[in-house]
XYZ file of C-alpha atoms in Angstrom:
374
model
C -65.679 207.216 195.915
C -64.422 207.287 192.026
C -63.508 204.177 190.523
C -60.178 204.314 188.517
C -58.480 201.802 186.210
C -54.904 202.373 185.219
C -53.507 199.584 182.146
C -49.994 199.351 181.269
C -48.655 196.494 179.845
C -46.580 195.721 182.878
C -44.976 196.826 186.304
C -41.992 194.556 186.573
C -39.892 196.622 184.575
C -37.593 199.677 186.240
C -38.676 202.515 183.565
C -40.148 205.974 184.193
C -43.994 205.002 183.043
C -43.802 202.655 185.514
C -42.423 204.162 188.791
C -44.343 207.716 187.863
C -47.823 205.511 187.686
C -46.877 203.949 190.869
C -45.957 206.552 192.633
C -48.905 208.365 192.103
C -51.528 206.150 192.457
C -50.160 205.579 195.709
C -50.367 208.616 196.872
C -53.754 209.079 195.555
C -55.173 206.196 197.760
C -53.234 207.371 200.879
C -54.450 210.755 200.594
C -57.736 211.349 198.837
C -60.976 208.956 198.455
C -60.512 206.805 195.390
C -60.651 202.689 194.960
C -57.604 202.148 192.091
C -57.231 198.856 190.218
C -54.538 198.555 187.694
C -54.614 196.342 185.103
C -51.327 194.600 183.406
C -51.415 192.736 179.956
C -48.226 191.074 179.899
C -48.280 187.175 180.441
C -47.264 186.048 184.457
C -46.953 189.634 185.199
C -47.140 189.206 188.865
C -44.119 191.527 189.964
C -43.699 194.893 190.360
C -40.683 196.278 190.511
C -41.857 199.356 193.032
C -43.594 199.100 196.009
C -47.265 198.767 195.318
C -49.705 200.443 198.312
C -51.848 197.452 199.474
C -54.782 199.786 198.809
C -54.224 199.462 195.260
C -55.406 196.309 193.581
C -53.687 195.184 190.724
C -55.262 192.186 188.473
C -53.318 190.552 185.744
C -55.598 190.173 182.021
C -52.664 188.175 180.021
C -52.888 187.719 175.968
C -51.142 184.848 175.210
C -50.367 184.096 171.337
C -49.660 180.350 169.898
C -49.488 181.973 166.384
C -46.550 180.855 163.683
C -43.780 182.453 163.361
C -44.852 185.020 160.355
C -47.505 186.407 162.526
C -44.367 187.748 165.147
C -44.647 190.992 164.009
C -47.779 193.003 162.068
C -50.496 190.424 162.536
C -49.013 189.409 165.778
C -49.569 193.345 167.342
C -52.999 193.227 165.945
C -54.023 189.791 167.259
C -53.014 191.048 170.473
C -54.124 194.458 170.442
C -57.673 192.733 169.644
C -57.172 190.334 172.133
C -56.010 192.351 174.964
C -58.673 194.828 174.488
C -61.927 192.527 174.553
C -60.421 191.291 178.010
C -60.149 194.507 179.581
C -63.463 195.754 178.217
C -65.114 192.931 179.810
C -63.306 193.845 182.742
C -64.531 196.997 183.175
C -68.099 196.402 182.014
C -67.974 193.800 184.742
C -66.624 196.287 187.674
C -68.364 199.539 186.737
C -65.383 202.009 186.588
C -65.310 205.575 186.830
C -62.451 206.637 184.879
C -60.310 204.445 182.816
C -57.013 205.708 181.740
C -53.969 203.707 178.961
C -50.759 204.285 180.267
C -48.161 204.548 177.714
C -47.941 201.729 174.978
C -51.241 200.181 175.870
C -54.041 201.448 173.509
C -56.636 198.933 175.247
C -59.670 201.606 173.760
C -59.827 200.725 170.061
C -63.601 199.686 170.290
C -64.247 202.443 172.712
C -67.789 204.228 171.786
C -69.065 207.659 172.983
C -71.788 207.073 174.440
C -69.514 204.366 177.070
C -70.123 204.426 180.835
C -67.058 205.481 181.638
C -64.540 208.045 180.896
C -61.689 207.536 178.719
C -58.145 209.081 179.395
C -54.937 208.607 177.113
C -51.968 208.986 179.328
C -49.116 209.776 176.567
C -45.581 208.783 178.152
C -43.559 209.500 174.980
C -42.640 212.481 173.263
C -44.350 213.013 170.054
C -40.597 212.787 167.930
C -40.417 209.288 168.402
C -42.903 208.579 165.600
C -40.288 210.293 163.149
C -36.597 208.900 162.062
C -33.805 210.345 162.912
C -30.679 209.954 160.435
C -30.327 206.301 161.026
C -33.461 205.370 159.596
C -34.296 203.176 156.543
C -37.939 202.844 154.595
C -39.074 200.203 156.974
C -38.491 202.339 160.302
C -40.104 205.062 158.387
C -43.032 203.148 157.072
C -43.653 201.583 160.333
C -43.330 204.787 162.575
C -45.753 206.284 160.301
C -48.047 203.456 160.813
C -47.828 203.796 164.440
C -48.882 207.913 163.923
C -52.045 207.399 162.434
C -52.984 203.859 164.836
C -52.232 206.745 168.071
C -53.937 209.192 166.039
C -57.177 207.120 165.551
C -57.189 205.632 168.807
C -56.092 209.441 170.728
C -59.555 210.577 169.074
C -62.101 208.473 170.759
C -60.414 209.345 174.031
C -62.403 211.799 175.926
C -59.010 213.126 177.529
C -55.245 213.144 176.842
C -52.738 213.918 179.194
C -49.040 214.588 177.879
C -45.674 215.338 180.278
C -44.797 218.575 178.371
C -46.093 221.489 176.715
C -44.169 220.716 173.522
C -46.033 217.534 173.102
C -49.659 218.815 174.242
C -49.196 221.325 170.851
C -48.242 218.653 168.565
C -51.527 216.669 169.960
C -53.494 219.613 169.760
C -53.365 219.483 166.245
C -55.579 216.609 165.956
C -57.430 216.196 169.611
C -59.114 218.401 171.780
C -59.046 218.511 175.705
C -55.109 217.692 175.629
C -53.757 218.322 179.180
C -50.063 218.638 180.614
C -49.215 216.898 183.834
C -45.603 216.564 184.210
C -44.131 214.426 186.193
C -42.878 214.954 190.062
C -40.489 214.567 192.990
C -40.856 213.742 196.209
C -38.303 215.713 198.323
C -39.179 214.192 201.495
C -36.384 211.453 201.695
C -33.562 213.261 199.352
C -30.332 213.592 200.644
C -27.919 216.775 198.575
C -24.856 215.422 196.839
C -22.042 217.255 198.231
C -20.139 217.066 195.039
C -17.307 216.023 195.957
C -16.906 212.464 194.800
C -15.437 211.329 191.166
C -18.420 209.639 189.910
C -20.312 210.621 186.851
C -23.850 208.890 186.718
C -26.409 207.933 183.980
C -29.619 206.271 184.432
C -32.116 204.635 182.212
C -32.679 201.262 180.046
C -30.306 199.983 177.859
C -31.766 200.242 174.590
C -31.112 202.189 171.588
C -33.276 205.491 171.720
C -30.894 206.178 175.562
C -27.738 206.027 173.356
C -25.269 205.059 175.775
C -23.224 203.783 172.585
C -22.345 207.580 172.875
C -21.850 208.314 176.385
C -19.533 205.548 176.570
C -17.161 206.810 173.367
C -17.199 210.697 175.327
C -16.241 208.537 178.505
C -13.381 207.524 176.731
C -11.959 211.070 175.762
C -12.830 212.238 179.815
C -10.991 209.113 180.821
C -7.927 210.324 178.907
C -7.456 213.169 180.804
C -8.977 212.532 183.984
C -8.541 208.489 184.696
C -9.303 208.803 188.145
C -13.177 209.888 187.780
C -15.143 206.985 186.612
C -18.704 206.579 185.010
C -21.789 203.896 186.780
C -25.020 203.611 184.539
C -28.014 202.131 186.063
C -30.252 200.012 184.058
C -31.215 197.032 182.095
C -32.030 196.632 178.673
C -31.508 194.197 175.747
C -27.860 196.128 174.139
C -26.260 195.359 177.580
C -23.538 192.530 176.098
C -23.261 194.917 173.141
C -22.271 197.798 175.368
C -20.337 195.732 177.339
C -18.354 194.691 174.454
C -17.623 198.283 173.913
C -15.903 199.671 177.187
C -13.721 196.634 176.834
C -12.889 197.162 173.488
C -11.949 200.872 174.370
C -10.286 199.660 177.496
C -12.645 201.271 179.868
C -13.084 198.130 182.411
C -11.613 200.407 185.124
C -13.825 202.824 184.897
C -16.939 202.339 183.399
C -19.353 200.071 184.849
C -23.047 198.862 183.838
C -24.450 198.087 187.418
C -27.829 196.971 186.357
C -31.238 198.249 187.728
C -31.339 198.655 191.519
C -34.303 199.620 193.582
C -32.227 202.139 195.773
C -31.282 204.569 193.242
C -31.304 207.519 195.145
C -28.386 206.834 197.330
C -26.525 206.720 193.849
C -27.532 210.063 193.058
C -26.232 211.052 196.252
C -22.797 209.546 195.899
C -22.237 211.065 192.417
C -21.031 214.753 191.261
C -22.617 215.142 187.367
C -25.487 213.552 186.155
C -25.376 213.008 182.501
C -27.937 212.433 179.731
C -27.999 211.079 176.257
C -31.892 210.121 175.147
C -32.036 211.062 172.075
C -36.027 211.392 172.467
C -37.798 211.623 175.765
C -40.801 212.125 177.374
C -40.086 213.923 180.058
C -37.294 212.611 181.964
C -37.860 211.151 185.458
C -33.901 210.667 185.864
C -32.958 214.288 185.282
C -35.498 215.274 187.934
C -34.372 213.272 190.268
C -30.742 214.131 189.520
C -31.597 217.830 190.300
C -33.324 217.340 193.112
C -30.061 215.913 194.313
C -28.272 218.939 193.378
C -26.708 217.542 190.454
C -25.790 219.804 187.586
C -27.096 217.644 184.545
C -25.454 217.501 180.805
C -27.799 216.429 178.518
C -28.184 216.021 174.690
C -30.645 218.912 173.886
C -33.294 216.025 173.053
C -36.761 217.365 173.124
C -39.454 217.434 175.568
C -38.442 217.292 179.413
C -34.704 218.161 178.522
C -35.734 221.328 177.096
C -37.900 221.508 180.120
C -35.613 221.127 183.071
C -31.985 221.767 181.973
C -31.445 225.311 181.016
C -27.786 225.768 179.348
C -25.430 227.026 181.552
C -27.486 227.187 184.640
C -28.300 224.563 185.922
C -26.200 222.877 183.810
C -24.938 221.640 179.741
C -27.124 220.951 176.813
C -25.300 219.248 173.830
C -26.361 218.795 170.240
C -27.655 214.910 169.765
C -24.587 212.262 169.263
C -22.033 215.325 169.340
C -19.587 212.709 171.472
C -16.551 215.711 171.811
C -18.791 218.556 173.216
C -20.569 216.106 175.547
C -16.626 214.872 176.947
C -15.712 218.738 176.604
C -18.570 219.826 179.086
C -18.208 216.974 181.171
C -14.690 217.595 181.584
C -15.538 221.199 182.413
C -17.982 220.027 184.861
C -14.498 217.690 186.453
C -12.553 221.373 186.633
C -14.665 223.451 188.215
C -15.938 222.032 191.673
C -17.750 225.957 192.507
C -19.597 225.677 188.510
C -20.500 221.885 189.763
C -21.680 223.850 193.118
C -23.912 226.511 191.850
C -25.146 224.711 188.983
C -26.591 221.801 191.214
C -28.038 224.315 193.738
C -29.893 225.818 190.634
C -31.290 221.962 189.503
C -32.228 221.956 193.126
C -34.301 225.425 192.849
C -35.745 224.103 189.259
C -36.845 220.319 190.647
C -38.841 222.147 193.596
C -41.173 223.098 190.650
C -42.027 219.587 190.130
C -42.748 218.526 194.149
C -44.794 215.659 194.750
C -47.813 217.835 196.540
C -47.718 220.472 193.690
C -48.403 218.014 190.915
C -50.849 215.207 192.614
C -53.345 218.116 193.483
C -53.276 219.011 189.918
C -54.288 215.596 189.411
C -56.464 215.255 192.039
C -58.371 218.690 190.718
C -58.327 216.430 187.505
C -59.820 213.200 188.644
C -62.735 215.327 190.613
C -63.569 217.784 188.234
C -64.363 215.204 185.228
């Protein structure tokens, strides 16, 4: 039986790194031979916000920092990243793992050697772009994003393995690291119900924070609303710009018919009740709420992004793809989306057909093949 160790920083949150590691690892211990700890580094992280299989033990290694406040930023991450790493390293030295993989944000392999025990795996949840500024960027986003580059860089290349969601970021990796795989993430079909399309409900999923730009979904919501003030719009999530996007559907009198609902566990039956999925990362991994949209039969409009928008939407099949922050084509395709109930029809039974690519048995055998064969 293979000994794996998954670390991510934490599992309380509602986000797409953690429900994807979740989901699989349950699955793994349900239906293959493997004993699965994972490993959380935030302090009193003792929630998870998805069900956890009882199978799966989870430990919490906590940093906690009593530094001043001038150290809350550079010295801070590298106190910690020092701190959290010597704790998990003693915690695997001390349980004789198998396999050890980072998920997302936690590098925990900084000291890692060649010659270790174990093996090493990078599991890279963002897409590559988010290192670069887009136009809203000033000499200290630039300076720091560059930073971060070469730290992912120099930690990516004492990883024996690194496993990316697309294609498009596996090339960009490639250019440094060897052995770069793509494992995308799934779907499981099993307890999906089809949207029948029929209600007035536009939906949009994901964490309130900057890079999701609902700033812009909201201001097209406000052009559809003009024209059509009997659809509304629910978006599902938490995140730290919630009172400032608050502040913005009242200021543009969309009370009525725009709502922030917050993160539910349940968000399937929401998928269910809704007619067009929309989508305005402006970077993104992969893309766990488009996927589940489609497997819903949603047709999706999405800002043409990168990585798993370019992926799973396909312009004018299974639905829209708009140029980033272009607020009157995203309302213009939306509203053609409200028009045409038979385009909403066909183009969801197409993000049906695409999601079945993605099915929860196709992609944890690839994994499985994965875990065995190294």
């Amino acid at each position: 039986m293979k000994k794996l160790l998954f670390a991510i920083s934490s599992l309380k949150n509602s986000g797409g790194s953690e429900r994807s590691l979740i989901y699989r690892v349950n699955y793994l211990v349900q239906n293959f031979n493997y004993d699965i700890t994972i490993v959380t580094t935030d302090k009193d992280d003792v929630y998870s916000f998805y069900k956890i299989d009882s199978k799966v033990k989870v430990v919490n290694i906590p940093v906690k920092i009593n530094k001043p406040s001038i150290w809350n930023s550079i010295g801070s991450l590298i106190y910690k990243s020092y701190k959290r790493e010597s704790k998990i390293k003693e915690f695997i030295k001390e349980n004789k793992f198998d396999i050890c993989s980072s998920v997302g944000s936690v590098n925990f392999l900084y000291q890692s050697k060649k010659n270790d025990s174990f093996i090493k795996v990078k599991e890279s949840r963002f897409n590559y772009k988010r290192f670069f500024p887009d136009k809203r960027f000033n000499i200290g986003i630039l300076l720091w994003r560059l930073l971060r580059l070469i730290n992912s860089t120099l930690v990516l290349k004492k990883m024996d393995y690194v496993i990316t969601l697309t294609e498009e970021d596996a090339k960009f990796w490639r250019k440094f690291l060897n052995k770069v795989y793509v494992m995308p993430n799934f779907i499981n079909f099993k307890h999906i119900s089809l949207s029948n399309l029929n209600s007035n409900n536009v939906i949009a999923v994901g964490r309130l924070e900057r890079e999701k730009d609902f700033t812009s979904l909201i201001k097209a919501f406000a052009i559809v609303s003009n024209k059509y003030n009997n659809w509304k719009l629910e978006i599902y999530g938490e995140g730290s710009l919630r009172n400032a996007l608050q502040d913005l559907i009242v200021s543009l009198q969309l009370t009525d018919c725009v709502f922030l609902k917050g993160a539910i566990g349940d968000i399937f039956s929401k998928y269910e009740e809704s007619s067009i999925y929309v989508h305005t990362s402006l970077y993104e991994g992969f893309g766990n709420s488009i996927l589940e949209a489609m497997a819903h039969a949603l047709p999706i409009v999405a800002f043409k992004s990168v990585g798993g928008v370019k992926l799973l939407v396909n312009d004018s099949h299974n639905g829209f793809s708009v140029p980033n922050r272009n607020i009157g084509g995203l309302a213009g395709k939306i509203i053609e989306l409200i028009e045409n109930p038979e385009m909403r029809r066909k183009m969801g039974h197409n993000s049906r057909e695409i999601a079945s690519n993605f099915s929860e048995d196709k992609i944890m055998l690839q994994w499985h093949k994965f875990y065995s064969k190294i």
